[in-house]
Amino acid sequence: MVMSSLTNTAPAADRFGLAGRPRQVLALYATVLIAAITLIATGLLTTGPAPDGAPMSAFGGLGVAAAVVAGGQLARLRFRLGRGTVSVSWGEAAFIIGSALVPSGWLPLATFVGAAGAWLLISWLSDHRSIADIVHLAASLTVGAAGAALVSTLVGAGAGLDDTRQLVGMVAGACTYLVITLGLATLTLALHRDASAGQILGRALNAKIPMLVGNVLIALLGLWVLLHEPLWLLAFPPALWLLQRTYRHHLVAEEERRVWAAFAKATAALPGLVEADVVAAGLSGAMDVFGARRVEIELRRPGGGLRRYYDDAPGQDVAASGLPGPVITRTMMVAGATVGELTVWLSEPTLPVTRDELAVSAYGDALAGALHDAASHERLTQLEARVARDDVRDQLTGLLNRSALLGDGDRALRAVARERHVALMLLDLRRFREVNDTLGHRSGDEVLTVIAERITDLAREGELVARVGDDEFAVLMPALLALTDSASRLQEAPNPLPQVVRRARDLAEQIAQPMEVAGVRLSVEATIGVVVTPAGLGDAAELIRRSGLALQHAKELGLTVGTYDSARDLGSTDRLALLADLRDALQATDQIVLALQPAVDLESGAPTGVEALTRWKHPRRGHLSPNDFIPMVERSELLGAFTRYVLDRSLAAAASWARAGFDLPVSVNISARSLLDPTLPAQVSDLLRRNHTPPGQLVLEITESVAVSDQEVVDEVLAGLRDLGVQLSVDDFGTGYSSLTFLTRVCVDELKIDRSFVDGMIDSPAAEAAVRGAVELGGRLGARVVAEGVETAEQRVALLELGCTVAQGYHFCQPLPADKIVYALRQLAEAAPAKIVPLRADDAS
């Protein structure tokens, strides 16, 4: 058996083929050659007689033995292993025949001469092997033959050819020959890095074991025929030919199975998302499938030109030894379009077990498809990235566009504490149309690019710069705290508006710096609108709207910088956003909450009722007071749902303190618009029944704005409520223009004096007179009079002196959540017997 690592065709300058060899390979070649020469010399000097019964003389047998060795090598079968080839020969049979013809010490010489001659002929005819390879192959077989002869002599010493012991020795020698030659071939291929040692041994044994058995049997049979019936040797050639074909078929089948298994594995690894990954897999796969010395992939670029990739076999020195073997080049095409070319340098020509051209063509088709898919994916990825960039970036300046500013701006605002101030500057270039009309749109685009660069240069980290219109830019500043002392308390921090205005002026000055466009030196000025607001009171769209108002105001006054003034703002997107949030709040249970404030008897301090005030715990904007959302609710379609929600919560709270032993009514403010709904009495009746609350325990507070044009509908609704037994109260009495008119139409149970009169009654005789008049009017109408907003003991005493008996305010109790109101009512009731202490000189009570 011969196994060899194929090497490149040696250049003329290296006649022996040693250039470019790894140092370990050279050492192995030298060691094996020296060992072979030593063994040949030792065998010749220490040779014994020919085996008993040898059919010819020793010298004649030597010639025949060398010829048999040469014939065994010439009849070799080969298969590829990595980038090397394995030659499976009739070496074991040649050894057994030679053992019967010549003394055992002459076998190394016969083997070297026969093997060298055979491989010189093979190289001359086809393989073109270097002298170094031929000598190494012959020396390796010689070492194997010497070891086999030694084992055979030791086992069959002194026995004749017909002796069984001699036959056993020959078989043991043949096995030794296989082990030594296999070991040397494995070491040679491993040093050439053509394949791993385990792979070499496994595949070689798989191919050689069946042939070893046949070798030994044929050799023993041939030896018997030679000794006893020489004429039967004429029948051996056909038998040997059939056996050779059988071995060949076995190797071909194994090789094709291996090649197509490797092909399937390699093509499965080809698909990838990036061209470089597909090419790397393609090169590696071609190396494994074809055992190639080199693989090149040449790709055609979409815009013209070529890109070449290649990979060389491990340990290959192309510069020193050139590229070996035949070259197969196939054009890779997909749907008629040329992708590139695949070129494979095979290890060795005319391998009988590989259909190389078919395999390369099939592999090239698979590689072309994978490369086409990768290129398509890369183009799609680039297109998606470009589309995504165009979605958020202005194509001319590279700044954020309007939609990106809105999205990124909202996220930036949500990341800031709602109490922190944020700012937005909106810039508009003055008379920019003159630039386009005079210099052309291309020059106008250049001006816009320069302006964008100047704005970006002045922007700070974390600020968002965007182009929001043809000649409009915006700068969102979500971190204004950096303009102040971050260690100071928020309420102590200075107003950031002056700093923002100064930055706007600096920006305007920078923009106005001269620039040269189309050979013309020009200056472009800008007008800037500025808005500064807490982060929780507006989104990015609202900031742009407000800064737009400031910009428009600056243009009207001929200013460079204008600031937002809420007094000039007729509408707010913030209110629109709140409406959407309110719909969600009414579906939740923890956003619209009640703040309950007791009303007390001024003389005893005992609770007489509870007013339900609404608060909104907004998930993003925090706690909102009624003034922040009630006016919006009263103008929206959500009014009915909001009214039912508050009434239901209020009646549920009244039921809770009724169960605790407090028979007190609950007062709920109701919008004038609600009185235009004819179904309101029925809705109130349903809510009273659901919460098991008597109608008299509900007081509906109506503001004086109830004097609407459609009085007939209002009167019908109020009459229906009165029929239910619900009490009616006039809230903020004295502040409207229709109070007395309303009282002549509707019978009310309560008048609530507005807190503005209570606040001024101590120092203002007019306010005192208004309170006195309301108290007297209530007495004449038979209605309770409740004073709102009592905050001091002095106000309490003054109200008692004017005849007012009921009041509410922080002096008695602040608004409380529903889960604390029962405890507060109990405290007020327990403290009721306490007497009022007259004022002392220091105004303390």
Short mmCIF file of N, CA, C and O in Angstrom, two decimals, residues 25-133:
data_model
loop_
_atom_site.label_atom_id
_atom_site.label_comp_id
_atom_site.label_asym_id
_atom_site.label_seq_id
_atom_site.Cartn_x
_atom_site.Cartn_y
_atom_site.Cartn_z
N VAL A 25 8.54 17.89 6.85
CA VAL A 25 8.46 16.95 5.73
C VAL A 25 9.84 16.60 5.22
O VAL A 25 10.16 15.43 4.94
N LEU A 26 10.70 17.61 5.11
CA LEU A 26 12.07 17.36 4.66
C LEU A 26 12.80 16.42 5.62
O LEU A 26 13.54 15.52 5.19
N ALA A 27 12.58 16.64 6.92
CA ALA A 27 13.21 15.78 7.91
C ALA A 27 12.72 14.34 7.78
O ALA A 27 13.49 13.37 7.88
N LEU A 28 11.41 14.19 7.55
CA LEU A 28 10.84 12.85 7.38
C LEU A 28 11.42 12.18 6.13
O LEU A 28 11.79 10.99 6.15
N TYR A 29 11.49 12.91 5.01
CA TYR A 29 12.02 12.35 3.77
C TYR A 29 13.46 11.85 3.98
O TYR A 29 13.83 10.74 3.55
N ALA A 30 14.26 12.69 4.63
CA ALA A 30 15.66 12.32 4.85
C ALA A 30 15.76 11.10 5.75
O ALA A 30 16.55 10.16 5.50
N THR A 31 14.97 11.07 6.81
CA THR A 31 15.02 9.95 7.77
C THR A 31 14.63 8.64 7.10
O THR A 31 15.29 7.60 7.28
N VAL A 32 13.55 8.65 6.32
CA VAL A 32 13.08 7.42 5.67
C VAL A 32 14.10 6.95 4.64
O VAL A 32 14.38 5.75 4.51
N LEU A 33 14.67 7.89 3.89
CA LEU A 33 15.66 7.50 2.88
C LEU A 33 16.90 6.87 3.51
O LEU A 33 17.40 5.84 3.05
N ILE A 34 17.38 7.51 4.55
CA ILE A 34 18.56 6.97 5.25
C ILE A 34 18.25 5.59 5.81
O ILE A 34 19.07 4.65 5.73
N ALA A 35 17.07 5.44 6.40
CA ALA A 35 16.68 4.14 6.95
C ALA A 35 16.61 3.09 5.85
O ALA A 35 17.05 1.93 6.03
N ALA A 36 16.07 3.46 4.70
CA ALA A 36 15.95 2.49 3.60
C ALA A 36 17.33 2.05 3.10
O ALA A 36 17.58 0.85 2.87
N ILE A 37 18.23 3.03 2.91
CA ILE A 37 19.59 2.68 2.44
C ILE A 37 20.28 1.78 3.46
O ILE A 37 20.94 0.79 3.11
N THR A 38 20.12 2.13 4.73
CA THR A 38 20.74 1.32 5.79
C THR A 38 20.21 -0.10 5.78
O THR A 38 20.97 -1.09 5.90
N LEU A 39 18.89 -0.24 5.62
CA LEU A 39 18.27 -1.56 5.64
C LEU A 39 18.68 -2.38 4.41
O LEU A 39 18.88 -3.61 4.48
N ILE A 40 18.80 -1.69 3.25
CA ILE A 40 19.24 -2.42 2.04
C ILE A 40 20.67 -2.95 2.23
O ILE A 40 20.98 -4.13 1.95
N ALA A 41 21.55 -2.08 2.74
CA ALA A 41 22.95 -2.50 2.94
C ALA A 41 23.04 -3.61 3.97
O ALA A 41 23.77 -4.60 3.78
N THR A 42 22.31 -3.46 5.04
CA THR A 42 22.34 -4.49 6.10
C THR A 42 21.83 -5.82 5.56
O THR A 42 22.37 -6.89 5.86
N GLY A 43 20.78 -5.78 4.78
CA GLY A 43 20.22 -7.01 4.22
C GLY A 43 21.18 -7.71 3.30
O GLY A 43 21.30 -8.95 3.30
N LEU A 44 21.88 -6.94 2.47
CA LEU A 44 22.82 -7.55 1.53
C LEU A 44 24.02 -8.15 2.25
O LEU A 44 24.57 -9.19 1.83
N LEU A 45 24.47 -7.49 3.33
CA LEU A 45 25.65 -7.97 4.05
C LEU A 45 25.33 -9.17 4.94
O LEU A 45 26.21 -9.99 5.23
N THR A 46 24.13 -9.27 5.39
CA THR A 46 23.78 -10.33 6.35
C THR A 46 22.82 -11.34 5.75
O THR A 46 22.14 -12.05 6.48
N THR A 47 22.75 -11.40 4.44
CA THR A 47 21.74 -12.25 3.82
C THR A 47 22.04 -13.73 4.05
O THR A 47 23.20 -14.14 4.14
N GLY A 48 20.98 -14.47 4.12
CA GLY A 48 21.11 -15.92 4.28
C GLY A 48 20.77 -16.61 2.97
O GLY A 48 20.63 -15.98 1.92
N PRO A 49 20.60 -17.90 3.00
CA PRO A 49 20.26 -18.65 1.78
C PRO A 49 18.83 -18.38 1.36
O PRO A 49 18.01 -17.90 2.13
N ALA A 50 18.55 -18.75 0.12
CA ALA A 50 17.18 -18.65 -0.38
C ALA A 50 16.29 -19.64 0.35
O ALA A 50 16.77 -20.64 0.89
N PRO A 51 15.00 -19.43 0.40
CA PRO A 51 14.08 -20.35 1.09
C PRO A 51 14.16 -21.74 0.46
O PRO A 51 14.38 -21.88 -0.75
N ASP A 52 14.03 -22.74 1.33
CA ASP A 52 14.03 -24.11 0.84
C ASP A 52 12.90 -24.31 -0.15
O ASP A 52 11.74 -23.95 0.12
N GLY A 53 13.23 -24.85 -1.30
CA GLY A 53 12.20 -25.11 -2.30
C GLY A 53 11.98 -23.97 -3.25
O GLY A 53 10.98 -23.96 -3.99
N ALA A 54 12.86 -22.94 -3.24
CA ALA A 54 12.70 -21.80 -4.14
C ALA A 54 12.74 -22.29 -5.58
O ALA A 54 13.59 -23.11 -5.93
N PRO A 55 11.85 -21.77 -6.45
CA PRO A 55 11.76 -22.31 -7.82
C PRO A 55 12.84 -21.85 -8.75
O PRO A 55 12.91 -22.32 -9.90
N MET A 56 13.69 -20.87 -8.35
CA MET A 56 14.74 -20.36 -9.25
C MET A 56 15.91 -19.87 -8.43
O MET A 56 15.84 -19.82 -7.19
N SER A 57 16.97 -19.49 -9.14
CA SER A 57 18.17 -19.01 -8.45
C SER A 57 17.90 -17.69 -7.74
O SER A 57 16.93 -16.98 -8.04
N ALA A 58 18.81 -17.33 -6.81
CA ALA A 58 18.62 -16.11 -6.03
C ALA A 58 18.63 -14.86 -6.90
O ALA A 58 17.80 -13.96 -6.75
N PHE A 59 19.59 -14.82 -7.88
CA PHE A 59 19.66 -13.63 -8.72
C PHE A 59 18.47 -13.54 -9.67
O PHE A 59 17.94 -12.46 -9.92
N GLY A 60 18.07 -14.69 -10.20
CA GLY A 60 16.86 -14.67 -11.03
C GLY A 60 15.63 -14.27 -10.23
O GLY A 60 14.77 -13.51 -10.67
N GLY A 61 15.55 -14.83 -8.98
CA GLY A 61 14.43 -14.47 -8.11
C GLY A 61 14.42 -13.00 -7.77
O GLY A 61 13.36 -12.37 -7.63
N LEU A 62 15.63 -12.40 -7.65
CA LEU A 62 15.70 -10.96 -7.33
C LEU A 62 15.07 -10.14 -8.45
O LEU A 62 14.30 -9.20 -8.20
N GLY A 63 15.36 -10.51 -9.71
CA GLY A 63 14.78 -9.78 -10.83
C GLY A 63 13.28 -9.95 -10.88
O GLY A 63 12.53 -9.00 -11.11
N VAL A 64 12.85 -11.23 -10.67
CA VAL A 64 11.40 -11.47 -10.69
C VAL A 64 10.70 -10.74 -9.54
O VAL A 64 9.62 -10.15 -9.70
N ALA A 65 11.32 -10.76 -8.34
CA ALA A 65 10.71 -10.09 -7.18
C ALA A 65 10.57 -8.59 -7.45
O ALA A 65 9.55 -7.97 -7.14
N ALA A 66 11.63 -7.97 -8.05
CA ALA A 66 11.54 -6.54 -8.36
C ALA A 66 10.44 -6.27 -9.38
O ALA A 66 9.70 -5.28 -9.29
N ALA A 67 10.32 -7.18 -10.36
CA ALA A 67 9.26 -7.02 -11.36
C ALA A 67 7.88 -7.15 -10.74
O ALA A 67 6.94 -6.42 -11.09
N VAL A 68 7.74 -8.13 -9.79
CA VAL A 68 6.44 -8.29 -9.11
C VAL A 68 6.09 -7.05 -8.30
O VAL A 68 4.95 -6.58 -8.28
N VAL A 69 7.10 -6.47 -7.59
CA VAL A 69 6.86 -5.24 -6.82
C VAL A 69 6.41 -4.13 -7.75
O VAL A 69 5.45 -3.39 -7.48
N ALA A 70 7.12 -3.99 -8.91
CA ALA A 70 6.76 -2.95 -9.86
C ALA A 70 5.34 -3.17 -10.39
O ALA A 70 4.55 -2.22 -10.51
N GLY A 71 5.01 -4.43 -10.69
CA GLY A 71 3.66 -4.70 -11.18
C GLY A 71 2.59 -4.37 -10.16
O GLY A 71 1.52 -3.86 -10.49
N GLY A 72 2.88 -4.72 -8.88
CA GLY A 72 1.92 -4.39 -7.83
C GLY A 72 1.68 -2.89 -7.70
O GLY A 72 0.56 -2.46 -7.44
N GLN A 73 2.73 -2.07 -7.89
CA GLN A 73 2.56 -0.61 -7.81
C GLN A 73 1.85 -0.06 -9.04
O GLN A 73 1.05 0.88 -8.92
N LEU A 74 2.19 -0.65 -10.21
CA LEU A 74 1.53 -0.17 -11.42
C LEU A 74 0.03 -0.48 -11.42
O LEU A 74 -0.76 0.24 -12.03
N ALA A 75 -0.36 -1.55 -10.73
CA ALA A 75 -1.78 -1.93 -10.67
C ALA A 75 -2.49 -1.26 -9.49
O ALA A 75 -3.48 -1.77 -8.99
N ARG A 76 -1.97 -0.13 -9.07
CA ARG A 76 -2.53 0.53 -7.87
C ARG A 76 -3.94 1.06 -8.16
O ARG A 76 -4.30 1.32 -9.32
N LEU A 77 -4.70 1.24 -7.10
CA LEU A 77 -5.99 1.94 -7.13
C LEU A 77 -5.87 3.16 -6.22
O LEU A 77 -5.29 3.08 -5.14
N ARG A 78 -6.45 4.31 -6.65
CA ARG A 78 -6.28 5.54 -5.89
C ARG A 78 -7.63 6.13 -5.49
O ARG A 78 -8.63 5.97 -6.19
N PHE A 79 -7.63 6.80 -4.37
CA PHE A 79 -8.79 7.62 -3.99
C PHE A 79 -8.27 8.85 -3.26
O PHE A 79 -7.20 8.84 -2.68
N ARG A 80 -9.06 9.92 -3.30
CA ARG A 80 -8.65 11.19 -2.72
C ARG A 80 -8.93 11.22 -1.23
O ARG A 80 -9.95 10.75 -0.75
N LEU A 81 -7.98 11.79 -0.52
CA LEU A 81 -8.14 11.96 0.93
C LEU A 81 -7.62 13.35 1.25
O LEU A 81 -6.42 13.59 1.23
N GLY A 82 -8.54 14.29 1.53
CA GLY A 82 -8.14 15.68 1.69
C GLY A 82 -7.60 16.16 0.36
O GLY A 82 -8.22 16.01 -0.69
N ARG A 83 -6.41 16.78 0.39
CA ARG A 83 -5.78 17.22 -0.84
C ARG A 83 -4.72 16.24 -1.32
O ARG A 83 -4.02 16.49 -2.29
N GLY A 84 -4.60 15.10 -0.65
CA GLY A 84 -3.68 14.06 -1.08
C GLY A 84 -4.44 12.89 -1.64
O GLY A 84 -5.65 12.87 -1.69
N THR A 85 -3.68 11.88 -2.11
CA THR A 85 -4.32 10.68 -2.64
C THR A 85 -3.75 9.45 -1.95
O THR A 85 -2.60 9.44 -1.50
N VAL A 86 -4.58 8.47 -1.87
CA VAL A 86 -4.17 7.19 -1.31
C VAL A 86 -4.07 6.19 -2.46
O VAL A 86 -5.02 6.03 -3.23
N SER A 87 -2.90 5.54 -2.58
CA SER A 87 -2.71 4.51 -3.61
C SER A 87 -2.76 3.15 -2.93
O SER A 87 -1.89 2.81 -2.12
N VAL A 88 -3.79 2.42 -3.23
CA VAL A 88 -3.93 1.07 -2.68
C VAL A 88 -3.36 0.10 -3.71
O VAL A 88 -3.88 -0.04 -4.82
N SER A 89 -2.23 -0.58 -3.36
CA SER A 89 -1.52 -1.43 -4.32
C SER A 89 -1.54 -2.89 -3.86
O SER A 89 -2.10 -3.23 -2.83
N TRP A 90 -0.85 -3.72 -4.69
CA TRP A 90 -0.73 -5.15 -4.40
C TRP A 90 0.60 -5.42 -3.68
O TRP A 90 1.25 -6.45 -3.88
N GLY A 91 1.03 -4.50 -2.85
CA GLY A 91 2.33 -4.61 -2.19
C GLY A 91 2.45 -5.82 -1.30
O GLY A 91 3.51 -6.48 -1.24
N GLU A 92 1.39 -6.20 -0.58
CA GLU A 92 1.46 -7.35 0.32
C GLU A 92 1.61 -8.65 -0.48
O GLU A 92 2.36 -9.56 -0.11
N ALA A 93 0.90 -8.71 -1.63
CA ALA A 93 1.04 -9.91 -2.48
C ALA A 93 2.46 -9.99 -3.05
O ALA A 93 3.08 -11.09 -3.12
N ALA A 94 2.99 -8.84 -3.47
CA ALA A 94 4.35 -8.81 -4.01
C ALA A 94 5.35 -9.25 -2.95
O ALA A 94 6.34 -9.95 -3.26
N PHE A 95 5.13 -8.85 -1.67
CA PHE A 95 6.04 -9.28 -0.61
C PHE A 95 6.02 -10.79 -0.43
O PHE A 95 7.07 -11.44 -0.31
N ILE A 96 4.83 -11.39 -0.43
CA ILE A 96 4.74 -12.84 -0.22
C ILE A 96 5.41 -13.58 -1.38
O ILE A 96 6.17 -14.56 -1.16
N ILE A 97 5.18 -13.14 -2.62
CA ILE A 97 5.81 -13.80 -3.77
C ILE A 97 7.33 -13.64 -3.69
O ILE A 97 8.11 -14.59 -3.91
N GLY A 98 7.77 -12.41 -3.35
CA GLY A 98 9.20 -12.16 -3.25
C GLY A 98 9.85 -12.99 -2.17
O GLY A 98 11.02 -13.42 -2.29
N SER A 99 9.15 -13.23 -1.04
CA SER A 99 9.69 -14.03 0.06
C SER A 99 10.00 -15.46 -0.37
O SER A 99 10.86 -16.13 0.23
N ALA A 100 9.28 -15.95 -1.40
CA ALA A 100 9.51 -17.33 -1.88
C ALA A 100 10.59 -17.41 -2.94
O ALA A 100 11.02 -18.51 -3.29
N LEU A 101 11.04 -16.25 -3.45
CA LEU A 101 11.98 -16.27 -4.56
C LEU A 101 13.40 -15.91 -4.17
O LEU A 101 14.36 -16.40 -4.80
N VAL A 102 13.58 -15.00 -3.17
CA VAL A 102 14.92 -14.50 -2.84
C VAL A 102 15.14 -14.59 -1.34
O VAL A 102 14.18 -14.71 -0.56
N PRO A 103 16.39 -14.53 -0.90
CA PRO A 103 16.65 -14.47 0.54
C PRO A 103 15.98 -13.23 1.14
O PRO A 103 15.81 -12.19 0.50
N SER A 104 15.60 -13.35 2.41
CA SER A 104 14.85 -12.27 3.05
C SER A 104 15.64 -10.97 3.07
O SER A 104 15.06 -9.88 3.01
N GLY A 105 16.98 -11.03 3.14
CA GLY A 105 17.76 -9.81 3.19
C GLY A 105 17.78 -9.06 1.87
O GLY A 105 18.14 -7.88 1.82
N TRP A 106 17.42 -9.75 0.77
CA TRP A 106 17.41 -9.08 -0.54
C TRP A 106 16.06 -8.39 -0.82
O TRP A 106 15.94 -7.64 -1.79
N LEU A 107 15.05 -8.65 -0.01
CA LEU A 107 13.71 -8.06 -0.27
C LEU A 107 13.72 -6.53 -0.25
O LEU A 107 13.05 -5.90 -1.09
N PRO A 108 14.43 -5.85 0.68
CA PRO A 108 14.45 -4.37 0.63
C PRO A 108 14.99 -3.85 -0.69
O PRO A 108 14.45 -2.90 -1.26
N LEU A 109 16.07 -4.48 -1.21
CA LEU A 109 16.64 -4.02 -2.47
C LEU A 109 15.65 -4.24 -3.61
O LEU A 109 15.45 -3.36 -4.46
N ALA A 110 15.03 -5.44 -3.66
CA ALA A 110 14.05 -5.72 -4.71
C ALA A 110 12.88 -4.74 -4.64
O ALA A 110 12.39 -4.26 -5.68
N THR A 111 12.46 -4.43 -3.42
CA THR A 111 11.34 -3.51 -3.25
C THR A 111 11.72 -2.11 -3.71
O THR A 111 10.95 -1.42 -4.40
N PHE A 112 12.90 -1.62 -3.35
CA PHE A 112 13.31 -0.26 -3.72
C PHE A 112 13.43 -0.14 -5.23
O PHE A 112 12.95 0.83 -5.83
N VAL A 113 14.10 -1.16 -5.85
CA VAL A 113 14.29 -1.10 -7.31
C VAL A 113 12.95 -1.17 -8.03
O VAL A 113 12.66 -0.38 -8.94
N GLY A 114 12.11 -2.12 -7.63
CA GLY A 114 10.81 -2.26 -8.29
C GLY A 114 9.91 -1.05 -8.09
O GLY A 114 9.28 -0.56 -9.03
N ALA A 115 9.82 -0.54 -6.83
CA ALA A 115 8.95 0.60 -6.55
C ALA A 115 9.44 1.85 -7.26
O ALA A 115 8.66 2.60 -7.85
N ALA A 116 10.76 2.10 -7.22
CA ALA A 116 11.32 3.29 -7.87
C ALA A 116 11.07 3.23 -9.37
O ALA A 116 10.69 4.23 -10.00
N GLY A 117 11.30 2.08 -9.96
CA GLY A 117 11.06 1.96 -11.40
C GLY A 117 9.61 2.18 -11.76
O GLY A 117 9.28 2.85 -12.75
N ALA A 118 8.70 1.56 -10.97
CA ALA A 118 7.27 1.72 -11.25
C ALA A 118 6.84 3.19 -11.14
O ALA A 118 6.12 3.71 -12.01
N TRP A 119 7.30 3.90 -10.10
CA TRP A 119 6.85 5.28 -9.90
C TRP A 119 7.51 6.24 -10.88
O TRP A 119 6.93 7.28 -11.24
N LEU A 120 8.72 5.89 -11.33
CA LEU A 120 9.31 6.71 -12.39
C LEU A 120 8.47 6.60 -13.67
O LEU A 120 8.23 7.60 -14.36
N LEU A 121 8.02 5.37 -13.99
CA LEU A 121 7.18 5.18 -15.16
C LEU A 121 5.83 5.88 -15.00
O LEU A 121 5.34 6.53 -15.93
N ILE A 122 5.25 5.75 -13.79
CA ILE A 122 3.95 6.41 -13.54
C ILE A 122 4.08 7.93 -13.67
O ILE A 122 3.24 8.61 -14.28
N SER A 123 5.16 8.47 -13.12
CA SER A 123 5.37 9.92 -13.19
C SER A 123 5.59 10.37 -14.62
O SER A 123 5.12 11.44 -15.03
N TRP A 124 6.32 9.57 -15.40
CA TRP A 124 6.58 9.95 -16.79
C TRP A 124 5.30 9.90 -17.62
O TRP A 124 5.08 10.75 -18.49
N LEU A 125 4.42 8.94 -17.31
CA LEU A 125 3.20 8.78 -18.09
C LEU A 125 2.11 9.78 -17.71
O LEU A 125 1.41 10.30 -18.59
N SER A 126 1.96 10.07 -16.41
CA SER A 126 0.78 10.89 -16.03
C SER A 126 1.02 11.81 -14.85
O SER A 126 0.74 13.00 -14.91
N ASP A 127 1.53 11.32 -13.76
CA ASP A 127 1.50 12.06 -12.51
C ASP A 127 2.51 13.20 -12.42
O ASP A 127 2.30 14.15 -11.68
N HIS A 128 3.62 13.08 -13.13
CA HIS A 128 4.65 14.12 -13.10
C HIS A 128 5.11 14.42 -11.68
O HIS A 128 5.17 15.57 -11.25
N ARG A 129 5.45 13.38 -10.97
CA ARG A 129 5.90 13.56 -9.60
C ARG A 129 7.36 14.00 -9.57
O ARG A 129 8.13 13.71 -10.47
N SER A 130 7.71 14.68 -8.50
CA SER A 130 9.09 15.12 -8.31
C SER A 130 9.95 13.92 -7.90
O SER A 130 9.46 12.89 -7.41
N ILE A 131 11.25 14.09 -8.12
CA ILE A 131 12.19 13.03 -7.74
C ILE A 131 12.11 12.77 -6.24
O ILE A 131 12.19 11.62 -5.78
N ALA A 132 11.97 13.84 -5.46
CA ALA A 132 11.90 13.68 -4.00
C ALA A 132 10.72 12.79 -3.61
O ALA A 132 10.84 11.93 -2.73
N ASP A 133 9.56 12.99 -4.25
CA ASP A 133 8.39 12.16 -3.94
C ASP A 133 8.62 10.71 -4.33
O ASP A 133 8.26 9.79 -3.59
#
